[in-house]
Tab-separated table of C-alpha atoms in Angstrom:
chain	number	residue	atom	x	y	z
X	1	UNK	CA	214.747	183.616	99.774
X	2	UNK	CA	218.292	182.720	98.840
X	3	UNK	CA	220.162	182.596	102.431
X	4	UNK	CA	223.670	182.974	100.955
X	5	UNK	CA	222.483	186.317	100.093
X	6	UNK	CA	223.821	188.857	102.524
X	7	UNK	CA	220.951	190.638	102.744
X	8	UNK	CA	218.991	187.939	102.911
X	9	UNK	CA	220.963	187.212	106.129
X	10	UNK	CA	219.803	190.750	107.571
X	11	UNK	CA	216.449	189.892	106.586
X	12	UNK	CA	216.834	186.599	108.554
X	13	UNK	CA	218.087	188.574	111.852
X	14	UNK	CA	214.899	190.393	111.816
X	15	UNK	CA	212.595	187.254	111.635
X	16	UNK	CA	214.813	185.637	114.408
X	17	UNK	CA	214.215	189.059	116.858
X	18	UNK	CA	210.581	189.028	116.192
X	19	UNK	CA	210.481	185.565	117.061
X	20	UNK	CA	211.895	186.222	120.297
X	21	UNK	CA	210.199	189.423	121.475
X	22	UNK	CA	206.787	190.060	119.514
X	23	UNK	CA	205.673	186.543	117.997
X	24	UNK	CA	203.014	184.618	120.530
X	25	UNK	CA	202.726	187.326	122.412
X	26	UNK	CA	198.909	187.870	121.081
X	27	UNK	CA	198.396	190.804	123.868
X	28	UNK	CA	200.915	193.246	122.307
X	29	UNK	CA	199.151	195.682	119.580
X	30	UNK	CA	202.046	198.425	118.273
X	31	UNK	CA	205.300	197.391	117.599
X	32	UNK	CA	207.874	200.211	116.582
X	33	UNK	CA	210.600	198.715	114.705
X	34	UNK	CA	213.750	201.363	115.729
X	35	UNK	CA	215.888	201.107	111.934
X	36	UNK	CA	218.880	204.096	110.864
X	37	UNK	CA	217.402	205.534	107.809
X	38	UNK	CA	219.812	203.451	105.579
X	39	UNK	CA	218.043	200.228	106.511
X	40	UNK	CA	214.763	201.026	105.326
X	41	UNK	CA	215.015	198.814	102.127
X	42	UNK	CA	215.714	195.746	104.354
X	43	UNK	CA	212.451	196.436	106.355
X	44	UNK	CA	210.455	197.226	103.478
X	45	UNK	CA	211.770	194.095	101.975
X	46	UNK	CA	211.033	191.818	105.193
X	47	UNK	CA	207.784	193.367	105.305
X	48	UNK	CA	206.832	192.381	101.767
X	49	UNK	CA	208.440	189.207	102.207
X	50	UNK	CA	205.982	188.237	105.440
X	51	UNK	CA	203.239	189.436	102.961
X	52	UNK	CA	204.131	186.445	101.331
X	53	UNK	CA	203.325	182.873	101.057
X	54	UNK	CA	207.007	182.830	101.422
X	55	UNK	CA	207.494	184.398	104.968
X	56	UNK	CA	208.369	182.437	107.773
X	57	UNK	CA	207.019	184.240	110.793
X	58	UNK	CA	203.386	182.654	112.294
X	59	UNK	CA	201.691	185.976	111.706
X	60	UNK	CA	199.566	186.863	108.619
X	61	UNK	CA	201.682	190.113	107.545
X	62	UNK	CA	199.088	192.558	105.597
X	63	UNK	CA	201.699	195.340	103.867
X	64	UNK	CA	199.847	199.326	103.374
X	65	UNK	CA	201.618	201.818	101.719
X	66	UNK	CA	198.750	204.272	102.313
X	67	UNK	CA	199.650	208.270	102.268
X	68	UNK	CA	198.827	209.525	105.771
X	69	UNK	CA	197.205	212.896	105.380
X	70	UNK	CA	195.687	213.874	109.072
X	71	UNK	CA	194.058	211.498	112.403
X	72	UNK	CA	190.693	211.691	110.795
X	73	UNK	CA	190.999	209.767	107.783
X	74	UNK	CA	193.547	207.697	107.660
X	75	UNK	CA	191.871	204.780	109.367
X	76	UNK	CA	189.151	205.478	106.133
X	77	UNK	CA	192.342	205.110	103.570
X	78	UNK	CA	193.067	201.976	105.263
X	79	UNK	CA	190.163	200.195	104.849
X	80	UNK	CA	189.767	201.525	101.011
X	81	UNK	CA	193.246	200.498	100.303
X	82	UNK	CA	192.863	197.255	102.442
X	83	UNK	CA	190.036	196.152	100.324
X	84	UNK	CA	191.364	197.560	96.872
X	85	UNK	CA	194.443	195.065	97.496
X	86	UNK	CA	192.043	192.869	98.832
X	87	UNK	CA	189.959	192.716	95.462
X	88	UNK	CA	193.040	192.510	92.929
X	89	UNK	CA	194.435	189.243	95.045
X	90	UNK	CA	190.807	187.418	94.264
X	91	UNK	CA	192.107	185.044	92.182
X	92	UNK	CA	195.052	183.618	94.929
X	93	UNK	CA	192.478	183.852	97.812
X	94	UNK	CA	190.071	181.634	95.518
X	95	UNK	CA	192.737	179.200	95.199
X	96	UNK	CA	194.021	179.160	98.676
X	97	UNK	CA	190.183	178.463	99.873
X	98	UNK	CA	190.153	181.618	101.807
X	99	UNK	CA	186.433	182.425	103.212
X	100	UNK	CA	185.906	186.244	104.636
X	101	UNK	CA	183.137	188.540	104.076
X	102	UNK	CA	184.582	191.804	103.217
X	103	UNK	CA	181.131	193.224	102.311
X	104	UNK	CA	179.866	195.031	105.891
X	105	UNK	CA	183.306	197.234	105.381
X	106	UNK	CA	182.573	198.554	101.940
X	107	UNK	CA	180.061	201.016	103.062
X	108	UNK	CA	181.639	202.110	106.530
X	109	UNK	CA	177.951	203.894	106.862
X	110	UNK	CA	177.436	201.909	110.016
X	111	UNK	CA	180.808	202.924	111.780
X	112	UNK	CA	183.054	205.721	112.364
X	113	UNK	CA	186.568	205.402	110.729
X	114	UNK	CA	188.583	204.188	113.556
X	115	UNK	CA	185.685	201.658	114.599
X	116	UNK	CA	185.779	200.726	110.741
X	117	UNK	CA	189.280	199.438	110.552
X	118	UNK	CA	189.125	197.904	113.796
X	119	UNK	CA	185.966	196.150	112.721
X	120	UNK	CA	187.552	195.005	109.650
X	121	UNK	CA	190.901	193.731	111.242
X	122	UNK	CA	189.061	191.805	113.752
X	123	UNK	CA	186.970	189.928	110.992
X	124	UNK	CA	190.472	189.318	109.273
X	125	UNK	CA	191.861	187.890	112.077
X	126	UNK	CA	189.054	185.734	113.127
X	127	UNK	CA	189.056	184.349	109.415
X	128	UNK	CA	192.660	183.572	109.124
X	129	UNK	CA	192.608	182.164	112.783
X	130	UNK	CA	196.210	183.865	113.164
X	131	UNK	CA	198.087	186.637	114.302
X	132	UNK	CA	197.842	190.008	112.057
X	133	UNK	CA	200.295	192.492	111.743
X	134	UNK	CA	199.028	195.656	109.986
X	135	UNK	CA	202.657	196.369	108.340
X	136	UNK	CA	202.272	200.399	107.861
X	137	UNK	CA	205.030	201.888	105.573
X	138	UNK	CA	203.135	205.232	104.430
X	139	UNK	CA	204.733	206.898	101.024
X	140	UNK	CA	204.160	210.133	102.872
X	141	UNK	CA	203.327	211.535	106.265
X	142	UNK	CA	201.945	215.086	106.551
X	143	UNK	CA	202.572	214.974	110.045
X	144	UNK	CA	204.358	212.483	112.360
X	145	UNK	CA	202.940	214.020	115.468
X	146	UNK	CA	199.429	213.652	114.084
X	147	UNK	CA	200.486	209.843	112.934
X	148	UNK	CA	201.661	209.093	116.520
X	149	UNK	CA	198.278	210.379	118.135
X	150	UNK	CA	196.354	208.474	115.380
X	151	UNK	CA	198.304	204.933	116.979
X	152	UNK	CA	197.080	206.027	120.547
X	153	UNK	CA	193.798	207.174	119.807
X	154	UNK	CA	194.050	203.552	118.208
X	155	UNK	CA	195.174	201.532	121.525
X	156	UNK	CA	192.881	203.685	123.431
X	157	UNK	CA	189.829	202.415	121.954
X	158	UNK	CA	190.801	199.236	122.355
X	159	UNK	CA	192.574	196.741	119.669
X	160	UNK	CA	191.465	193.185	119.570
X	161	UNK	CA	193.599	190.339	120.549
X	162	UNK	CA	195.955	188.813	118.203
X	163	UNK	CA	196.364	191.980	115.591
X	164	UNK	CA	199.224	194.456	115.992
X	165	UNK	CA	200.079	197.025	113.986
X	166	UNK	CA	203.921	197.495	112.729
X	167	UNK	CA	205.797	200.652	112.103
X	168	UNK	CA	208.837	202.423	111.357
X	169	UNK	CA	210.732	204.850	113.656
X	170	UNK	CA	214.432	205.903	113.439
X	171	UNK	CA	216.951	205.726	115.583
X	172	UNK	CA	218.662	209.028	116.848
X	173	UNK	CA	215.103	210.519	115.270
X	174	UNK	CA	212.229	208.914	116.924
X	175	UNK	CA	208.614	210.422	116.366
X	176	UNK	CA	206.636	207.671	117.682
X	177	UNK	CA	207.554	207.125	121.368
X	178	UNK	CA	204.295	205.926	123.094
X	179	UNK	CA	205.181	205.574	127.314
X	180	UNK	CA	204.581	201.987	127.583
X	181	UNK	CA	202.799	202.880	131.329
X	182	UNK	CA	199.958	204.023	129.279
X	183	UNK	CA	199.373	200.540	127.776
X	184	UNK	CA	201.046	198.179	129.596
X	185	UNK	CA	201.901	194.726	127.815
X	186	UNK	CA	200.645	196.443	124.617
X	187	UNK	CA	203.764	198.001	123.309
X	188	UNK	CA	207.120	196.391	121.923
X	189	UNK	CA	210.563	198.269	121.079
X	190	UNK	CA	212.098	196.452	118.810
X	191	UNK	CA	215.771	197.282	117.623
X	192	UNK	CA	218.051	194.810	115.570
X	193	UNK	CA	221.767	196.236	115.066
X	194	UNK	CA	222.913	195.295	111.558
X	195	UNK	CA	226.146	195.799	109.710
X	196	UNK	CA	224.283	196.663	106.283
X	197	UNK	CA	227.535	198.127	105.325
X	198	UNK	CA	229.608	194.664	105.622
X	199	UNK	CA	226.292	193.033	103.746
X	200	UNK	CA	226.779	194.994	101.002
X	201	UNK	CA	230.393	195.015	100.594
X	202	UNK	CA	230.073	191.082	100.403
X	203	UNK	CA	227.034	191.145	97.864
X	204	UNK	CA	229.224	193.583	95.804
X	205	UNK	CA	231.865	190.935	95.534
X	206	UNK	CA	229.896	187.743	95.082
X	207	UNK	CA	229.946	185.954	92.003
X	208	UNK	CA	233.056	185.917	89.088
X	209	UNK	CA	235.680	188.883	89.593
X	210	UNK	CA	235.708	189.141	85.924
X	211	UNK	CA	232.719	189.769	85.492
X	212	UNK	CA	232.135	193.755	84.363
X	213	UNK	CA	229.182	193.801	86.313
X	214	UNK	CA	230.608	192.647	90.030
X	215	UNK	CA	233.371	194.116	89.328
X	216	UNK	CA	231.285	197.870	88.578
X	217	UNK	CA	229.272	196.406	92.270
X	218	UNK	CA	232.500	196.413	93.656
X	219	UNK	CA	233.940	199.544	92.372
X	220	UNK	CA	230.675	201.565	93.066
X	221	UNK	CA	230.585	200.141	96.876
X	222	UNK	CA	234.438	201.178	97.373
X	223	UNK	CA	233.614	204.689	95.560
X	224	UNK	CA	231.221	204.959	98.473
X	225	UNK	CA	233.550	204.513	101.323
X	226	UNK	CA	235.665	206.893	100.242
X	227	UNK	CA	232.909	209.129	99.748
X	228	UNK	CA	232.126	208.723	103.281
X	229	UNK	CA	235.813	209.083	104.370
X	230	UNK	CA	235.726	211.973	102.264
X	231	UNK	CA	238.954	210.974	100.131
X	232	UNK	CA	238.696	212.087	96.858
X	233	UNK	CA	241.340	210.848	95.682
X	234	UNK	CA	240.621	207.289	96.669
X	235	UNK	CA	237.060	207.842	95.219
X	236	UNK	CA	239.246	209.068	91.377
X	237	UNK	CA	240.942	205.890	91.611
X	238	UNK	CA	237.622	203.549	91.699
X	239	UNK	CA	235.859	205.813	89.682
X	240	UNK	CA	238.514	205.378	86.581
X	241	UNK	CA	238.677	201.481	87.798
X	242	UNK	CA	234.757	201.330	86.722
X	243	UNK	CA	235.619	203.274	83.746
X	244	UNK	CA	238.497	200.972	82.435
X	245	UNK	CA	236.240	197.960	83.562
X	246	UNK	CA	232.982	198.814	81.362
X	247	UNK	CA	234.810	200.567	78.927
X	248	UNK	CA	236.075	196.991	78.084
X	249	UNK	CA	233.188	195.083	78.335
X	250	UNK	CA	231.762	196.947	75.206
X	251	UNK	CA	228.652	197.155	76.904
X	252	UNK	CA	227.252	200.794	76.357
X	253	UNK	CA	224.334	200.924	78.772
X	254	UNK	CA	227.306	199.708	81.683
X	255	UNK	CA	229.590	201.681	80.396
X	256	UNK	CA	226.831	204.755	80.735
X	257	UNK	CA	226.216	203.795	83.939
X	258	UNK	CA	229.674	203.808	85.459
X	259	UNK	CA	229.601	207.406	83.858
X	260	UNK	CA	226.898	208.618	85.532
X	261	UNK	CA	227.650	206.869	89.161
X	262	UNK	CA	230.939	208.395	88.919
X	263	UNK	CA	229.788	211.882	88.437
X	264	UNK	CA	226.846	211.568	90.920
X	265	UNK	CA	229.475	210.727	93.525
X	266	UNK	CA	231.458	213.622	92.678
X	267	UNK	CA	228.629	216.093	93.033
X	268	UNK	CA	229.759	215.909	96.343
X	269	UNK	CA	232.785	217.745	95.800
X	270	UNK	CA	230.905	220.423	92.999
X	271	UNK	CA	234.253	221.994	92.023
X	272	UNK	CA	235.644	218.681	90.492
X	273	UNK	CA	236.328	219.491	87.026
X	274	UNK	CA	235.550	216.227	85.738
X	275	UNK	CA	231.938	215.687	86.776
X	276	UNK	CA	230.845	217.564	83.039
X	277	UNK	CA	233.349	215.594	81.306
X	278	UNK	CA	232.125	212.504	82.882
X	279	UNK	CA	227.925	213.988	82.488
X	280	UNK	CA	229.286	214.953	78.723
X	281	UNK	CA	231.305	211.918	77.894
X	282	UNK	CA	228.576	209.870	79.547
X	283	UNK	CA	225.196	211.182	77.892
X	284	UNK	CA	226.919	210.878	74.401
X	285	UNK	CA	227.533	206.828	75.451
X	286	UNK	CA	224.204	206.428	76.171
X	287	UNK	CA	223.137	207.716	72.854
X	288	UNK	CA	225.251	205.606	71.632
X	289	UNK	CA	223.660	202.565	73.390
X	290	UNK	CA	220.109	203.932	71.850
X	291	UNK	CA	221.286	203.984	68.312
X	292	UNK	CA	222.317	199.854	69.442
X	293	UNK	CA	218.911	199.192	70.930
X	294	UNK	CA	220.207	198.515	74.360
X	295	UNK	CA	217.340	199.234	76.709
X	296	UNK	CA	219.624	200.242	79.305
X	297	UNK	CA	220.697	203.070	77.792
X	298	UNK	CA	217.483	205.294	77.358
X	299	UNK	CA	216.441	205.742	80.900
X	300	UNK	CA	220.195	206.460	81.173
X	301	UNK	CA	219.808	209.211	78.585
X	302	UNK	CA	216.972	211.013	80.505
X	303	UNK	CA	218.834	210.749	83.812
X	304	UNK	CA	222.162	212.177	82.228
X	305	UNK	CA	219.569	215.558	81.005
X	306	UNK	CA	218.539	215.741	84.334
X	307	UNK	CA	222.208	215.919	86.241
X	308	UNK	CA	223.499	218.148	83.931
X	309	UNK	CA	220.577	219.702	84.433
X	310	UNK	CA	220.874	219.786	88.311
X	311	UNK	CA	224.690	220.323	88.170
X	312	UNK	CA	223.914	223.828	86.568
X	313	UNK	CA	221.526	224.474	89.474
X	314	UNK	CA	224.142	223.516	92.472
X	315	UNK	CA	226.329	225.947	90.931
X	316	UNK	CA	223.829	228.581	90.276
X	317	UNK	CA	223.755	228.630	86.575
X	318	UNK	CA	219.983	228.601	85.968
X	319	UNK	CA	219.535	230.270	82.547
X	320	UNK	CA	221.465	226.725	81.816
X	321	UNK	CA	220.156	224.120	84.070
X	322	UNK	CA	216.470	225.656	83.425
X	323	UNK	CA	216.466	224.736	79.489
X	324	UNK	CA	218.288	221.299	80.565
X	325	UNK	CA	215.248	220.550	82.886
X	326	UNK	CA	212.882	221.180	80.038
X	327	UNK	CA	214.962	219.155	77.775
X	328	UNK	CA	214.686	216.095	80.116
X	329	UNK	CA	211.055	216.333	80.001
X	330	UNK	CA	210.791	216.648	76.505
X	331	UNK	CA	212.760	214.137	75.968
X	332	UNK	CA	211.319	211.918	78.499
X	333	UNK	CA	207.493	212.429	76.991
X	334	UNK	CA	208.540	211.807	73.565
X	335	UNK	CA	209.605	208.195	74.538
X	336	UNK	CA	206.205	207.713	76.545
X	337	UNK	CA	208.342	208.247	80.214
X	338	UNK	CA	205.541	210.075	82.361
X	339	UNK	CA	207.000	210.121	85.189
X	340	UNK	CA	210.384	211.254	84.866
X	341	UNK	CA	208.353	214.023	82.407
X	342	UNK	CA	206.351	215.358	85.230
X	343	UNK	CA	209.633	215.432	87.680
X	344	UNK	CA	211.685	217.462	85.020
X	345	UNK	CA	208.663	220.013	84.405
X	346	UNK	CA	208.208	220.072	87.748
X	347	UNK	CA	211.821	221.182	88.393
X	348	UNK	CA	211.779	223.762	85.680
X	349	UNK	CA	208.568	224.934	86.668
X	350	UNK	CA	210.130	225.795	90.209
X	351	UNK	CA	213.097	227.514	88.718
X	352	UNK	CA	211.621	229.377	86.872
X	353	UNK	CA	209.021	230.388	89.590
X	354	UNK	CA	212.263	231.773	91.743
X	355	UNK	CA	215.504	232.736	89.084
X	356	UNK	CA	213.122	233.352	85.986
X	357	UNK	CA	209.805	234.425	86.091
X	358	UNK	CA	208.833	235.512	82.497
X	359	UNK	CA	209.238	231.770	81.621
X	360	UNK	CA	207.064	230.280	84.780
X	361	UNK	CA	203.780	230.140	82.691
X	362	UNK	CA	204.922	228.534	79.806
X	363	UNK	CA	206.493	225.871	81.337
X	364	UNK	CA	204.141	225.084	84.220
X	365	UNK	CA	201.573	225.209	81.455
X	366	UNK	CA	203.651	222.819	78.896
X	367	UNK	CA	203.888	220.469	82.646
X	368	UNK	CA	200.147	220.830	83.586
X	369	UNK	CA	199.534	219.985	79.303
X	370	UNK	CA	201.617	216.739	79.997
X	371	UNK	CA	199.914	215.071	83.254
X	372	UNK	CA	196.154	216.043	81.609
X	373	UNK	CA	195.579	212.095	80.476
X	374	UNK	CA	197.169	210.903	83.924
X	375	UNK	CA	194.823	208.673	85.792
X	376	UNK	CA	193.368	210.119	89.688
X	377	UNK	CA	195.716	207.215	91.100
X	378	UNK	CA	198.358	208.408	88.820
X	379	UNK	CA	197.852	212.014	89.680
X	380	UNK	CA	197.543	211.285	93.472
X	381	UNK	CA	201.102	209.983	93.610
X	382	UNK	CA	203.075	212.362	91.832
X	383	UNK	CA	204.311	215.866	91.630
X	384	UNK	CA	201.425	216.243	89.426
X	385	UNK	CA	199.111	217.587	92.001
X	386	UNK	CA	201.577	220.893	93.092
X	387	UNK	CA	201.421	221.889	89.186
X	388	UNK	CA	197.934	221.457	89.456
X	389	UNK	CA	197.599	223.748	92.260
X	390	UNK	CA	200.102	226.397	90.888
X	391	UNK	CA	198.269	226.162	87.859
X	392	UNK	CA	194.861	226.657	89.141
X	393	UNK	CA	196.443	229.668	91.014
X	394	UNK	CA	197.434	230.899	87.361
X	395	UNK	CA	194.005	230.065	85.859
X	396	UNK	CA	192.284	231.844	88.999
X	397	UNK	CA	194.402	235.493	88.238
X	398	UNK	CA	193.697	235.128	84.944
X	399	UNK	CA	189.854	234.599	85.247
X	400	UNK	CA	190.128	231.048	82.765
X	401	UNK	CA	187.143	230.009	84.318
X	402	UNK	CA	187.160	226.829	82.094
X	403	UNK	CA	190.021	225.417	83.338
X	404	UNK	CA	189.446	226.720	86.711
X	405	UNK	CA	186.211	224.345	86.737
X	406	UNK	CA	188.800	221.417	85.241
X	407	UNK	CA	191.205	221.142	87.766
X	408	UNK	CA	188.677	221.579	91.119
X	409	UNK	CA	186.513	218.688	89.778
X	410	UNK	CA	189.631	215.939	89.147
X	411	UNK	CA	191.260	217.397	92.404
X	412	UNK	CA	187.762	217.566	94.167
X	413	UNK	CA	187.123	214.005	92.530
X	414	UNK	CA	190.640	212.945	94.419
X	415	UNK	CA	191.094	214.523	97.709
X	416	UNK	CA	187.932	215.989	98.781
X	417	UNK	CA	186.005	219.750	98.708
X	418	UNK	CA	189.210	221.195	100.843
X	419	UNK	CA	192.196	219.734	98.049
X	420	UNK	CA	194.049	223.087	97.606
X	421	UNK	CA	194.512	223.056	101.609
X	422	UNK	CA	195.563	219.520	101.861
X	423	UNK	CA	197.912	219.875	98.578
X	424	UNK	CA	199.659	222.806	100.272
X	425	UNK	CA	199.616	220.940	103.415
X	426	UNK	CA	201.037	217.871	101.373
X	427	UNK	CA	203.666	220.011	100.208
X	428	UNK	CA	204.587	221.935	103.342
X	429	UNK	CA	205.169	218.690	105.025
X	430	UNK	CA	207.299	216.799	102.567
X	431	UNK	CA	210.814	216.158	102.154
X	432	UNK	CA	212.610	218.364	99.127
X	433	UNK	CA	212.920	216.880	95.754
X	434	UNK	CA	216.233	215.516	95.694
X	435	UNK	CA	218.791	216.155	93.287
X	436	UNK	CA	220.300	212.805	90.997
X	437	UNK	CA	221.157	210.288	93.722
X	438	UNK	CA	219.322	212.277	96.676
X	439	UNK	CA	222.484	214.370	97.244
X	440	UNK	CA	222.604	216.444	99.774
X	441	UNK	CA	225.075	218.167	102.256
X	442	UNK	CA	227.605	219.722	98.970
X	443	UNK	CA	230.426	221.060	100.040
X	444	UNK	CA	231.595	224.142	98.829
């Protein structure tokens, strides 16, 4: 870890507050780490650092990104997830000389779920004859209520000494209060104030001022503030700074990119005339970069279809932002780009499904044609599965038995005989798709 690094510095902070208020203290099993929502990169990024050979805490840190769907089997997903990771690392635990026998846990036909993972963590522990932190930052929640009762049902039953298990609440927003008289000694707040704003002003500027790159860092970070003191003007004058600054670099894919920052920015203000010049101006750059063979500049390309795209929607012009969205995808598969593919159908699909209705099945169809070759662990984590479940809702009205009998077996194969209720659960629970640069909040 390079300590001159600002962030690196936040990261630091945290390791020094664990130190003092969770580390030797083998009695405590759930810590909740309090973060603002804006930090969660630096957590995620001290969590997979303590994963590391390279952490310095005296804990073995075990990272899970597992999708918590419901109390009942998320303890299961652990384990399978636990040991998945557990098999791909083979080759590093060989070397390292590390002896456990993961076997009895494969099964889980001599345990409930809960008992499973417990199980399972103790034998970790006892093998690594350290501390273990089960690090949980889930890619989804269905519910956080459901999550917090999972963690008590958890301490009720009893969690060995020496393992605690880690995870994120937010300040000013906290789901997973747990009254410390219920488990006394057990349970550890822990809050670190941080100035990420200051961290990242300073890693904008390190390094040469002439260089188009910091000085774009810098630009984009000052763009920001101004955004947040809601001066436009201030945020025109560091947006045509990063223009004149790329714009002489000859660099295409940064020029592009100053473009398309710019305009993203100004989405925030949706009546600014120049956010199409900028989406216009910017898109045809990019191109431009192709034609070069910079690599920057085709991701660039697909992202540039898909805010024009979504600046059409904000200001309710769907019969244009709906062939824009289809565009993107097109686009996007023909240069082998599945997942920014599935997004775009996704988001045309949707449109279409509220603003324009006689062109829903042809483009949920030309989305569900696109994920067919997608792998269950591919499907699982993307938007994939809701076209799949509009499009077996399609199938069913139209008696297409055939494809009816398709899309229960993968989806059976994946989530289980009740899929279409824990899809719509899935996406009941979730956040929105965000627009380009998760903007929210327009004003008018």
């Amino acid at each position: 870890m390079n300590e001159h690094n600002p962030i690196a510095q936040l990261v630091l902070k945290i390791q020094q507050a664990w130190m003092e208020k969770v580390a030797g203290n083998p009695n405590l099993h759930f810590v909740r780490v309090l973060i603002k929502p804006e930090e969660s990169r630096v957590y995620e990024g001290f969590c997979k650092l303590e994963s590391t050979p390279h952490g310095r805490l005296p804990e073995v840190f075990v990272t899970q990104l597992t999708d918590f769907d419901d109390t009942d089997t998320f303890s299961g997903a652990l384990v399978r997830d636990w040991l998945t990771e557990y098999d791909k690392s083979s080759e590093i635990i060989q070397k390292a000389n590390f002896e456990w026998n993961s076997q009895p846990y494969r099964s889980g036909e001599l345990f409930k779920q809960d008992e499973l993972l417990i199980a399972m963590l103790d034998s970790f522990h006892k093998a690594t004859s350290r501390d273990l932190v089960l690090a949980l930052i889930p890619r989804q929640v269905s519910n956080t209520l459901h999550l917090k009762n999972w963690i008590t049902q958890l301490l009720k039953k009893g969690i060995p000494t020496g393992i605690k298990i880690m995870l994120i609440d937010h300040v000013g927003n906290e789901q997973f209060t747990i009254a410390e008289k219920q488990f006394p000694g057990m349970i550890c707040n822990l809050h670190v104030p941080m100035d990420l704003s200051d961290a990242i002003r300073k890693l904008a500027g390190q390094g040469d001022p002439n260089n188009p790159e910091i000085m774009l860092r810098k630009c984009a970070f000052e763009m920001g503030n101004a955004l947040k003191d809601k001066d436009v003007k201030r945020l025109h004058k560091w947006g045509q700074q990063a223009l004149d600054c790329t714009q002489r670099s000859g660099n295409k894919g940064l020029f592009a990119t100053a473009h398309i920052m710019y305009a993203g920015l100004l989405f925030n203000f949706k009546r600014e005339p120049q956010i199409s010049q900028l989406l216009e101006r910017g898109l045809r750059v990019a191109k431009q970069g192709m034609l070069q063979k910079d690599p920057a500049c085709l991701p660039l390309v697909v992202q540039f279809y898909g805010y024009q795209a979504a600046y059409a929607q904000i200001r309710r012009r769907f019969s244009e932002a709906i062939p824009l969205y289809i565009q993107q995808a097109e686009f996007a598969e023909q240069h082998q780009l599945q997942t920014a593919a599935l997004n775009a159908w996704y988001q045309a699909a949707e449109l279409c499904r509220r603003k324009d209705t006689s062109r829903y099945h042809d483009v949920l169809e030309k989305g569900y044609q696109a994920g067919m070759l997608l792998s269950d662990d591919e499907i699982s984590a993307s938007v994939y599965i809701y076209m799949l479940r509009d499009y077996y809702e399609y199938a069913f009205s139209n008696k297409q038995t055939d494809i009816l009998n398709e899309i229960d077996a993968k989806m059976s194969r994946i989530f289980g005989a009740e899929w279409k209720t824990d899809v719509d659960n899935i996406r009941k629970n979730r956040a929105p798709m965000p627009l380009p640069l998760e903007i929210t909040n327009l004003n008018n």
